[in-house]
């Protein structure tokens, strides 16, 4: 991992796409203004092959290996794994991609679960990657209401910036408004210099605020989304993973909604994109 470069990741990605290991296809974009909140819909038919809900099966991959005895995540080819980080996580290429490329980081312990909050090991692994690959960000979909489709604990890496990140920054500064509530903190030291404990402390503080917002008691699950980008952490409390047929994960709440067909875009437009974001999160 010490010498890993973007070029190496892309070369491996292109090879596995050419061999049909990674599901990746062309997409079209549809841009929408949701009450002054920018949203892009990416319509990618290849996503039809991806399981979109917890427990959903996929005949194409059901016969392939999983990421350990407790995992529900497919690993049809071990070349997807780029490296192990800190003996706690595997860094890999995502099996289902819209971007070129996308990263996936799963816990080595296949019994860790997606509804669990992030811990110091998770943040240490993410910082390890962010300090070595420029221009990437991580997202975490905590629980089904947070938009996850697999229960083996994992985070995803994407090329930045998140589509609506600047709108959140402007809202945090009091210059703009967005349809849903979120918490944002920027670290002056930056991800390259800060300690894991500082990032974990900020996350736990935001998680406590999420619990207050959602009226969640101690010991209860607290569905939320997390973004690490540009030396900043964003946490979004979530009330639902789907509302009247429209769904979103962290990426969707950040303004980039990936769907397999136009009908799902039509559903969002019928409901009103800002209304969907308010119902999936909490109204601002």
PDB file of C-alpha atoms in Angstrom:
ATOM      1  CA  UNK A   1       0.000   0.000   0.000  1.00  0.00           C
ATOM      2  CA  UNK A   2       2.909   2.358   0.667  1.00  0.00           C
ATOM      3  CA  UNK A   3       3.621   2.755  -3.061  1.00  0.00           C
ATOM      4  CA  UNK A   4       0.082   2.345  -4.429  1.00  0.00           C
ATOM      5  CA  UNK A   5      -0.823   4.873  -7.121  1.00  0.00           C
ATOM      6  CA  UNK A   6      -3.978   5.876  -8.960  1.00  0.00           C
ATOM      7  CA  UNK A   7      -2.418   4.527 -12.130  1.00  0.00           C
ATOM      8  CA  UNK A   8      -1.978   1.070 -10.624  1.00  0.00           C
ATOM      9  CA  UNK A   9      -5.579   1.039  -9.400  1.00  0.00           C
ATOM     10  CA  UNK A  10      -6.927   2.071 -12.816  1.00  0.00           C
ATOM     11  CA  UNK A  11      -4.770  -0.498 -14.638  1.00  0.00           C
ATOM     12  CA  UNK A  12      -6.091  -3.310 -12.438  1.00  0.00           C
ATOM     13  CA  UNK A  13      -9.641  -1.977 -12.767  1.00  0.00           C
ATOM     14  CA  UNK A  14      -9.479  -1.851 -16.575  1.00  0.00           C
ATOM     15  CA  UNK A  15      -8.072  -5.370 -16.723  1.00  0.00           C
ATOM     16  CA  UNK A  16     -10.838  -6.828 -14.535  1.00  0.00           C
ATOM     17  CA  UNK A  17     -13.509  -4.937 -16.476  1.00  0.00           C
ATOM     18  CA  UNK A  18     -12.148  -6.310 -19.768  1.00  0.00           C
ATOM     19  CA  UNK A  19     -12.330  -9.832 -18.343  1.00  0.00           C
ATOM     20  CA  UNK A  20     -15.907  -9.348 -17.135  1.00  0.00           C
ATOM     21  CA  UNK A  21     -14.997  -9.638 -13.451  1.00  0.00           C
ATOM     22  CA  UNK A  22     -16.119  -6.105 -12.526  1.00  0.00           C
ATOM     23  CA  UNK A  23     -19.631  -5.004 -13.497  1.00  0.00           C
ATOM     24  CA  UNK A  24     -19.159  -1.624 -15.170  1.00  0.00           C
ATOM     25  CA  UNK A  25     -21.103   0.036 -17.931  1.00  0.00           C
ATOM     26  CA  UNK A  26     -21.830   3.386 -19.537  1.00  0.00           C
ATOM     27  CA  UNK A  27     -24.198   5.830 -17.871  1.00  0.00           C
ATOM     28  CA  UNK A  28     -26.106   8.968 -18.744  1.00  0.00           C
ATOM     29  CA  UNK A  29     -26.607  11.980 -16.471  1.00  0.00           C
ATOM     30  CA  UNK A  30     -29.718  13.983 -15.690  1.00  0.00           C
ATOM     31  CA  UNK A  31     -29.171  17.179 -13.662  1.00  0.00           C
ATOM     32  CA  UNK A  32     -31.880  18.547 -11.373  1.00  0.00           C
ATOM     33  CA  UNK A  33     -32.208  21.529  -9.036  1.00  0.00           C
ATOM     34  CA  UNK A  34     -33.944  20.377  -5.852  1.00  0.00           C
ATOM     35  CA  UNK A  35     -34.930  23.625  -4.152  1.00  0.00           C
ATOM     36  CA  UNK A  36     -31.443  24.978  -4.861  1.00  0.00           C
ATOM     37  CA  UNK A  37     -29.776  21.669  -3.949  1.00  0.00           C
ATOM     38  CA  UNK A  38     -27.875  20.186  -6.920  1.00  0.00           C
ATOM     39  CA  UNK A  39     -28.668  16.588  -7.828  1.00  0.00           C
ATOM     40  CA  UNK A  40     -27.283  14.452 -10.624  1.00  0.00           C
ATOM     41  CA  UNK A  41     -29.021  11.224 -11.581  1.00  0.00           C
ATOM     42  CA  UNK A  42     -26.691   8.689 -13.153  1.00  0.00           C
ATOM     43  CA  UNK A  43     -28.650   6.132 -15.148  1.00  0.00           C
ATOM     44  CA  UNK A  44     -26.546   2.991 -15.508  1.00  0.00           C
ATOM     45  CA  UNK A  45     -28.273  -0.188 -16.802  1.00  0.00           C
ATOM     46  CA  UNK A  46     -25.348  -2.314 -15.544  1.00  0.00           C
ATOM     47  CA  UNK A  47     -26.606  -1.668 -11.995  1.00  0.00           C
ATOM     48  CA  UNK A  48     -29.459  -4.091 -12.721  1.00  0.00           C
ATOM     49  CA  UNK A  49     -26.997  -6.824 -11.706  1.00  0.00           C
ATOM     50  CA  UNK A  50     -26.358  -5.285  -8.279  1.00  0.00           C
ATOM     51  CA  UNK A  51     -28.356  -6.404  -5.194  1.00  0.00           C
ATOM     52  CA  UNK A  52     -30.025  -3.217  -3.953  1.00  0.00           C
ATOM     53  CA  UNK A  53     -31.473  -4.388  -0.624  1.00  0.00           C
ATOM     54  CA  UNK A  54     -30.192  -6.377   2.335  1.00  0.00           C
ATOM     55  CA  UNK A  55     -30.772 -10.082   1.754  1.00  0.00           C
ATOM     56  CA  UNK A  56     -31.347  -9.709  -1.984  1.00  0.00           C
ATOM     57  CA  UNK A  57     -29.849 -12.551  -4.013  1.00  0.00           C
ATOM     58  CA  UNK A  58     -28.069 -12.406  -7.341  1.00  0.00           C
ATOM     59  CA  UNK A  59     -28.097 -15.525  -9.541  1.00  0.00           C
ATOM     60  CA  UNK A  60     -24.996 -14.288 -11.372  1.00  0.00           C
ATOM     61  CA  UNK A  61     -22.861 -14.285  -8.215  1.00  0.00           C
ATOM     62  CA  UNK A  62     -24.638 -16.590  -5.761  1.00  0.00           C
ATOM     63  CA  UNK A  63     -22.262 -19.437  -6.655  1.00  0.00           C
ATOM     64  CA  UNK A  64     -19.137 -17.351  -6.051  1.00  0.00           C
ATOM     65  CA  UNK A  65     -17.064 -17.023  -2.883  1.00  0.00           C
ATOM     66  CA  UNK A  66     -17.949 -14.656  -0.057  1.00  0.00           C
ATOM     67  CA  UNK A  67     -15.650 -12.430   2.019  1.00  0.00           C
ATOM     68  CA  UNK A  68     -15.473 -14.910   4.898  1.00  0.00           C
ATOM     69  CA  UNK A  69     -17.928 -17.186   6.746  1.00  0.00           C
ATOM     70  CA  UNK A  70     -20.003 -14.299   8.120  1.00  0.00           C
ATOM     71  CA  UNK A  71     -20.040 -12.236   4.937  1.00  0.00           C
ATOM     72  CA  UNK A  72     -22.828 -11.544   2.443  1.00  0.00           C
ATOM     73  CA  UNK A  73     -20.443  -9.810   0.010  1.00  0.00           C
ATOM     74  CA  UNK A  74     -19.298 -11.474  -3.198  1.00  0.00           C
ATOM     75  CA  UNK A  75     -15.624 -11.939  -4.125  1.00  0.00           C
ATOM     76  CA  UNK A  76     -15.658 -13.835  -7.450  1.00  0.00           C
ATOM     77  CA  UNK A  77     -11.966 -13.126  -8.119  1.00  0.00           C
ATOM     78  CA  UNK A  78      -9.244 -12.620  -5.500  1.00  0.00           C
ATOM     79  CA  UNK A  79      -7.541 -10.106  -7.789  1.00  0.00           C
ATOM     80  CA  UNK A  80     -10.209  -7.634  -6.667  1.00  0.00           C
ATOM     81  CA  UNK A  81      -8.276  -7.347  -3.388  1.00  0.00           C
ATOM     82  CA  UNK A  82      -5.610  -4.648  -3.650  1.00  0.00           C
ATOM     83  CA  UNK A  83      -4.031  -5.080  -0.223  1.00  0.00           C
ATOM     84  CA  UNK A  84      -4.668  -5.582   3.484  1.00  0.00           C
ATOM     85  CA  UNK A  85      -4.533  -2.559   5.770  1.00  0.00           C
ATOM     86  CA  UNK A  86      -3.433  -2.726   9.423  1.00  0.00           C
ATOM     87  CA  UNK A  87      -4.486  -6.411   9.571  1.00  0.00           C
ATOM     88  CA  UNK A  88      -8.056  -5.144  10.093  1.00  0.00           C
ATOM     89  CA  UNK A  89      -9.391  -4.381   6.594  1.00  0.00           C
ATOM     90  CA  UNK A  90      -9.133  -5.476   2.980  1.00  0.00           C
ATOM     91  CA  UNK A  91      -8.899  -2.708   0.380  1.00  0.00           C
ATOM     92  CA  UNK A  92     -10.393  -3.847  -2.907  1.00  0.00           C
ATOM     93  CA  UNK A  93     -11.952  -2.735  -6.142  1.00  0.00           C
ATOM     94  CA  UNK A  94     -15.723  -2.515  -5.976  1.00  0.00           C
ATOM     95  CA  UNK A  95     -17.468  -5.298  -7.886  1.00  0.00           C
ATOM     96  CA  UNK A  96     -20.284  -3.002  -9.091  1.00  0.00           C
ATOM     97  CA  UNK A  97     -19.084   0.309 -10.529  1.00  0.00           C
ATOM     98  CA  UNK A  98     -20.422   3.462 -12.133  1.00  0.00           C
ATOM     99  CA  UNK A  99     -17.209   5.454 -11.610  1.00  0.00           C
ATOM    100  CA  UNK A 100     -13.821   4.368 -13.000  1.00  0.00           C
ATOM    101  CA  UNK A 101     -12.627   3.051 -10.609  1.00  0.00           C
ATOM    102  CA  UNK A 102     -14.366   2.604  -7.234  1.00  0.00           C
ATOM    103  CA  UNK A 103     -12.905   1.233  -4.024  1.00  0.00           C
ATOM    104  CA  UNK A 104     -14.368  -1.012  -1.360  1.00  0.00           C
ATOM    105  CA  UNK A 105     -12.901  -1.538   2.103  1.00  0.00           C
ATOM    106  CA  UNK A 106     -14.300  -4.401   4.171  1.00  0.00           C
ATOM    107  CA  UNK A 107     -13.472  -5.534   7.687  1.00  0.00           C
ATOM    108  CA  UNK A 108     -11.243  -8.607   7.870  1.00  0.00           C
ATOM    109  CA  UNK A 109     -13.634  -9.883  10.540  1.00  0.00           C
ATOM    110  CA  UNK A 110     -16.539 -10.983   8.343  1.00  0.00           C
ATOM    111  CA  UNK A 111     -18.936 -10.955  11.304  1.00  0.00           C
ATOM    112  CA  UNK A 112     -18.699  -7.182  11.775  1.00  0.00           C
ATOM    113  CA  UNK A 113     -21.979  -5.565  10.765  1.00  0.00           C
ATOM    114  CA  UNK A 114     -22.999  -2.503   8.789  1.00  0.00           C
ATOM    115  CA  UNK A 115     -25.362  -1.215  11.495  1.00  0.00           C
ATOM    116  CA  UNK A 116     -22.401  -0.866  13.897  1.00  0.00           C
ATOM    117  CA  UNK A 117     -20.901   2.624  14.271  1.00  0.00           C
ATOM    118  CA  UNK A 118     -17.427   3.192  12.898  1.00  0.00           C
ATOM    119  CA  UNK A 119     -14.551   2.685  15.329  1.00  0.00           C
ATOM    120  CA  UNK A 120     -10.874   3.629  15.605  1.00  0.00           C
ATOM    121  CA  UNK A 121      -9.788   0.734  13.368  1.00  0.00           C
ATOM    122  CA  UNK A 122     -12.167   1.847  10.616  1.00  0.00           C
ATOM    123  CA  UNK A 123     -10.949   5.444  10.744  1.00  0.00           C
ATOM    124  CA  UNK A 124      -7.296   4.373  10.881  1.00  0.00           C
ATOM    125  CA  UNK A 125      -7.779   2.331   7.714  1.00  0.00           C
ATOM    126  CA  UNK A 126      -9.578   5.151   5.885  1.00  0.00           C
ATOM    127  CA  UNK A 127      -6.925   7.701   6.838  1.00  0.00           C
ATOM    128  CA  UNK A 128      -4.247   5.263   5.685  1.00  0.00           C
ATOM    129  CA  UNK A 129      -5.769   5.263   2.196  1.00  0.00           C
ATOM    130  CA  UNK A 130      -6.635   8.975   2.038  1.00  0.00           C
ATOM    131  CA  UNK A 131      -3.036   9.869   2.902  1.00  0.00           C
ATOM    132  CA  UNK A 132      -1.766   7.864  -0.065  1.00  0.00           C
ATOM    133  CA  UNK A 133      -4.356   8.351  -2.804  1.00  0.00           C
ATOM    134  CA  UNK A 134      -5.056  12.010  -3.609  1.00  0.00           C
ATOM    135  CA  UNK A 135      -8.520  13.151  -4.617  1.00  0.00           C
ATOM    136  CA  UNK A 136     -10.514  10.304  -3.074  1.00  0.00           C
ATOM    137  CA  UNK A 137     -13.232  10.303  -0.435  1.00  0.00           C
ATOM    138  CA  UNK A 138     -14.935   7.646   1.681  1.00  0.00           C
ATOM    139  CA  UNK A 139     -18.617   7.084   2.386  1.00  0.00           C
ATOM    140  CA  UNK A 140     -20.348   4.888   4.967  1.00  0.00           C
ATOM    141  CA  UNK A 141     -23.976   3.770   4.795  1.00  0.00           C
ATOM    142  CA  UNK A 142     -24.845   2.796   8.369  1.00  0.00           C
ATOM    143  CA  UNK A 143     -27.718   0.309   8.447  1.00  0.00           C
ATOM    144  CA  UNK A 144     -30.586  -0.314   6.039  1.00  0.00           C
ATOM    145  CA  UNK A 145     -32.099   3.093   6.791  1.00  0.00           C
ATOM    146  CA  UNK A 146     -28.712   4.552   5.883  1.00  0.00           C
ATOM    147  CA  UNK A 147     -28.949   2.987   2.442  1.00  0.00           C
ATOM    148  CA  UNK A 148     -26.786  -0.120   2.782  1.00  0.00           C
ATOM    149  CA  UNK A 149     -27.472  -3.224   0.687  1.00  0.00           C
ATOM    150  CA  UNK A 150     -24.968  -5.599   2.347  1.00  0.00           C
ATOM    151  CA  UNK A 151     -24.538  -6.268   6.076  1.00  0.00           C
ATOM    152  CA  UNK A 152     -20.806  -7.131   6.202  1.00  0.00           C
ATOM    153  CA  UNK A 153     -19.275  -3.914   7.518  1.00  0.00           C
ATOM    154  CA  UNK A 154     -17.660  -1.867   4.766  1.00  0.00           C
ATOM    155  CA  UNK A 155     -16.964   1.626   3.473  1.00  0.00           C
ATOM    156  CA  UNK A 156     -16.648   2.753  -0.138  1.00  0.00           C
ATOM    157  CA  UNK A 157     -14.037   4.934  -1.814  1.00  0.00           C
ATOM    158  CA  UNK A 158     -14.863   7.288  -4.675  1.00  0.00           C
ATOM    159  CA  UNK A 159     -13.139   9.950  -6.724  1.00  0.00           C
ATOM    160  CA  UNK A 160     -13.979  13.416  -5.406  1.00  0.00           C
ATOM    161  CA  UNK A 161     -15.525  15.775  -5.024  1.00  0.00           C
ATOM    162  CA  UNK A 162     -18.935  14.636  -3.734  1.00  0.00           C
ATOM    163  CA  UNK A 163     -21.469  16.306  -6.025  1.00  0.00           C
ATOM    164  CA  UNK A 164     -23.129  18.671  -3.509  1.00  0.00           C
ATOM    165  CA  UNK A 165     -20.313  19.005  -0.973  1.00  0.00           C
ATOM    166  CA  UNK A 166     -19.792  22.730  -1.545  1.00  0.00           C
ATOM    167  CA  UNK A 167     -23.495  23.356  -0.942  1.00  0.00           C
ATOM    168  CA  UNK A 168     -23.145  21.720   2.487  1.00  0.00           C
ATOM    169  CA  UNK A 169     -20.100  23.865   3.242  1.00  0.00           C
ATOM    170  CA  UNK A 170     -22.030  27.005   2.279  1.00  0.00           C
ATOM    171  CA  UNK A 171     -24.968  25.888   4.430  1.00  0.00           C
ATOM    172  CA  UNK A 172     -22.676  25.178   7.374  1.00  0.00           C
ATOM    173  CA  UNK A 173     -21.343  28.732   7.004  1.00  0.00           C
ATOM    174  CA  UNK A 174     -24.901  30.112   7.024  1.00  0.00           C
ATOM    175  CA  UNK A 175     -24.845  31.195   3.368  1.00  0.00           C
ATOM    176  CA  UNK A 176     -27.214  28.548   1.975  1.00  0.00           C
ATOM    177  CA  UNK A 177     -29.883  26.043   3.004  1.00  0.00           C
ATOM    178  CA  UNK A 178     -30.386  22.389   2.103  1.00  0.00           C
ATOM    179  CA  UNK A 179     -33.518  20.215   2.535  1.00  0.00           C
ATOM    180  CA  UNK A 180     -32.106  17.939   5.249  1.00  0.00           C
ATOM    181  CA  UNK A 181     -30.181  18.176   8.503  1.00  0.00           C
ATOM    182  CA  UNK A 182     -26.465  17.341   8.570  1.00  0.00           C
ATOM    183  CA  UNK A 183     -23.377  17.934  10.701  1.00  0.00           C
ATOM    184  CA  UNK A 184     -20.038  19.053   9.251  1.00  0.00           C
ATOM    185  CA  UNK A 185     -16.621  19.686  10.766  1.00  0.00           C
ATOM    186  CA  UNK A 186     -13.402  20.687   9.025  1.00  0.00           C
ATOM    187  CA  UNK A 187     -10.043  19.800  10.591  1.00  0.00           C
ATOM    188  CA  UNK A 188      -7.386  22.489  10.415  1.00  0.00           C
ATOM    189  CA  UNK A 189      -4.590  19.917  10.728  1.00  0.00           C
ATOM    190  CA  UNK A 190      -5.941  18.001   7.749  1.00  0.00           C
ATOM    191  CA  UNK A 191      -6.238  14.253   7.328  1.00  0.00           C
ATOM    192  CA  UNK A 192      -2.496  13.919   6.722  1.00  0.00           C
ATOM    193  CA  UNK A 193      -1.496  15.261  10.152  1.00  0.00           C
ATOM    194  CA  UNK A 194      -4.406  14.536  12.497  1.00  0.00           C
ATOM    195  CA  UNK A 195      -4.663  11.681  14.971  1.00  0.00           C
ATOM    196  CA  UNK A 196      -7.236   8.927  14.603  1.00  0.00           C
ATOM    197  CA  UNK A 197      -8.529   9.759  18.095  1.00  0.00           C
ATOM    198  CA  UNK A 198      -9.417  13.311  17.007  1.00  0.00           C
ATOM    199  CA  UNK A 199     -11.430  12.067  14.035  1.00  0.00           C
ATOM    200  CA  UNK A 200     -13.159   9.408  16.125  1.00  0.00           C
ATOM    201  CA  UNK A 201     -14.048  11.975  18.807  1.00  0.00           C
ATOM    202  CA  UNK A 202     -15.618  14.309  16.236  1.00  0.00           C
ATOM    203  CA  UNK A 203     -17.590  11.405  14.760  1.00  0.00           C
ATOM    204  CA  UNK A 204     -18.863  10.297  18.160  1.00  0.00           C
ATOM    205  CA  UNK A 205     -19.964  13.859  18.956  1.00  0.00           C
ATOM    206  CA  UNK A 206     -21.871  14.015  15.660  1.00  0.00           C
ATOM    207  CA  UNK A 207     -23.350  10.581  16.290  1.00  0.00           C
ATOM    208  CA  UNK A 208     -24.679  11.830  19.633  1.00  0.00           C
ATOM    209  CA  UNK A 209     -26.328  14.745  17.807  1.00  0.00           C
ATOM    210  CA  UNK A 210     -27.809  12.290  15.302  1.00  0.00           C
ATOM    211  CA  UNK A 211     -29.320  10.307  18.161  1.00  0.00           C
ATOM    212  CA  UNK A 212     -30.881  13.461  19.570  1.00  0.00           C
ATOM    213  CA  UNK A 213     -32.263  14.373  16.150  1.00  0.00           C
ATOM    214  CA  UNK A 214     -33.704  10.894  15.587  1.00  0.00           C
ATOM    215  CA  UNK A 215     -34.757  10.528  19.246  1.00  0.00           C
ATOM    216  CA  UNK A 216     -32.746   7.322  19.498  1.00  0.00           C
ATOM    217  CA  UNK A 217     -31.944   6.000  22.954  1.00  0.00           C
ATOM    218  CA  UNK A 218     -28.700   4.494  24.240  1.00  0.00           C
ATOM    219  CA  UNK A 219     -28.209   0.995  22.877  1.00  0.00           C
ATOM    220  CA  UNK A 220     -30.536   1.581  19.927  1.00  0.00           C
ATOM    221  CA  UNK A 221     -29.406   1.635  16.317  1.00  0.00           C
ATOM    222  CA  UNK A 222     -28.666   5.065  14.876  1.00  0.00           C
ATOM    223  CA  UNK A 223     -28.830   4.978  11.064  1.00  0.00           C
ATOM    224  CA  UNK A 224     -26.676   7.629   9.432  1.00  0.00           C
ATOM    225  CA  UNK A 225     -24.390   8.479   6.551  1.00  0.00           C
ATOM    226  CA  UNK A 226     -20.767   9.571   6.745  1.00  0.00           C
ATOM    227  CA  UNK A 227     -18.461  11.320   4.286  1.00  0.00           C
ATOM    228  CA  UNK A 228     -14.714  11.955   4.649  1.00  0.00           C
ATOM    229  CA  UNK A 229     -13.523  14.496   2.073  1.00  0.00           C
ATOM    230  CA  UNK A 230     -11.331  17.593   1.883  1.00  0.00           C
ATOM    231  CA  UNK A 231     -10.115  17.310   5.507  1.00  0.00           C
ATOM    232  CA  UNK A 232     -13.763  17.324   6.620  1.00  0.00           C
ATOM    233  CA  UNK A 233     -16.279  14.935   8.120  1.00  0.00           C
ATOM    234  CA  UNK A 234     -19.996  15.025   7.284  1.00  0.00           C
ATOM    235  CA  UNK A 235     -22.602  12.989   9.173  1.00  0.00           C
ATOM    236  CA  UNK A 236     -26.261  12.827   8.083  1.00  0.00           C
ATOM    237  CA  UNK A 237     -29.003  11.333  10.310  1.00  0.00           C
ATOM    238  CA  UNK A 238     -31.302   8.977   8.388  1.00  0.00           C
ATOM    239  CA  UNK A 239     -34.940   8.093   9.007  1.00  0.00           C
ATOM    240  CA  UNK A 240     -35.404   5.765   6.029  1.00  0.00           C
ATOM    241  CA  UNK A 241     -33.542   3.997   3.250  1.00  0.00           C
ATOM    242  CA  UNK A 242     -36.515   4.308   0.902  1.00  0.00           C
ATOM    243  CA  UNK A 243     -39.584   6.546   0.687  1.00  0.00           C
ATOM    244  CA  UNK A 244     -42.453   5.761  -1.673  1.00  0.00           C
ATOM    245  CA  UNK A 245     -40.140   3.801  -3.941  1.00  0.00           C
ATOM    246  CA  UNK A 246     -37.291   6.355  -4.022  1.00  0.00           C
ATOM    247  CA  UNK A 247     -34.057   5.387  -2.266  1.00  0.00           C
ATOM    248  CA  UNK A 248     -30.594   6.815  -1.640  1.00  0.00           C
ATOM    249  CA  UNK A 249     -27.384   5.938   0.116  1.00  0.00           C
ATOM    250  CA  UNK A 250     -24.726   8.423   1.244  1.00  0.00           C
ATOM    251  CA  UNK A 251     -23.883   9.305  -2.344  1.00  0.00           C
ATOM    252  CA  UNK A 252     -27.520  10.093  -3.061  1.00  0.00           C
ATOM    253  CA  UNK A 253     -27.816  12.369  -0.043  1.00  0.00           C
ATOM    254  CA  UNK A 254     -24.667  14.102  -1.303  1.00  0.00           C
ATOM    255  CA  UNK A 255     -26.397  14.821  -4.598  1.00  0.00           C
ATOM    256  CA  UNK A 256     -25.420  11.874  -6.821  1.00  0.00           C
ATOM    257  CA  UNK A 257     -28.208   9.309  -7.233  1.00  0.00           C
ATOM    258  CA  UNK A 258     -27.277   6.156  -9.163  1.00  0.00           C
ATOM    259  CA  UNK A 259     -30.140   4.177 -10.696  1.00  0.00           C
ATOM    260  CA  UNK A 260     -30.398   1.353 -13.256  1.00  0.00           C
ATOM    261  CA  UNK A 261     -33.299   2.800 -15.270  1.00  0.00           C
ATOM    262  CA  UNK A 262     -35.123   6.017 -16.132  1.00  0.00           C
ATOM    263  CA  UNK A 263     -38.248   4.859 -14.271  1.00  0.00           C
ATOM    264  CA  UNK A 264     -36.461   5.419 -10.961  1.00  0.00           C
ATOM    265  CA  UNK A 265     -35.581   8.979 -11.948  1.00  0.00           C
ATOM    266  CA  UNK A 266     -39.228   9.537 -12.856  1.00  0.00           C
ATOM    267  CA  UNK A 267     -40.227   8.324  -9.383  1.00  0.00           C
ATOM    268  CA  UNK A 268     -37.940  10.911  -7.750  1.00  0.00           C
ATOM    269  CA  UNK A 269     -39.258  13.671  -9.986  1.00  0.00           C
ATOM    270  CA  UNK A 270     -42.882  12.750  -9.256  1.00  0.00           C
ATOM    271  CA  UNK A 271     -42.261  12.886  -5.510  1.00  0.00           C
ATOM    272  CA  UNK A 272     -40.041  15.975  -5.694  1.00  0.00           C
ATOM    273  CA  UNK A 273     -36.298  15.379  -5.092  1.00  0.00           C
ATOM    274  CA  UNK A 274     -36.150  17.768  -2.115  1.00  0.00           C
ATOM    275  CA  UNK A 275     -39.125  15.974  -0.531  1.00  0.00           C
ATOM    276  CA  UNK A 276     -37.356  12.631  -0.949  1.00  0.00           C
ATOM    277  CA  UNK A 277     -34.205  13.939   0.736  1.00  0.00           C
ATOM    278  CA  UNK A 278     -36.245  15.354   3.636  1.00  0.00           C
ATOM    279  CA  UNK A 279     -38.033  12.039   4.174  1.00  0.00           C
ATOM    280  CA  UNK A 280     -34.905   9.898   3.893  1.00  0.00           C
ATOM    281  CA  UNK A 281     -33.051  12.229   6.252  1.00  0.00           C
ATOM    282  CA  UNK A 282     -34.598  14.729   8.639  1.00  0.00           C
ATOM    283  CA  UNK A 283     -36.005  18.116   7.556  1.00  0.00           C
ATOM    284  CA  UNK A 284     -33.629  21.026   8.067  1.00  0.00           C
TER     285      UNK A 284
END
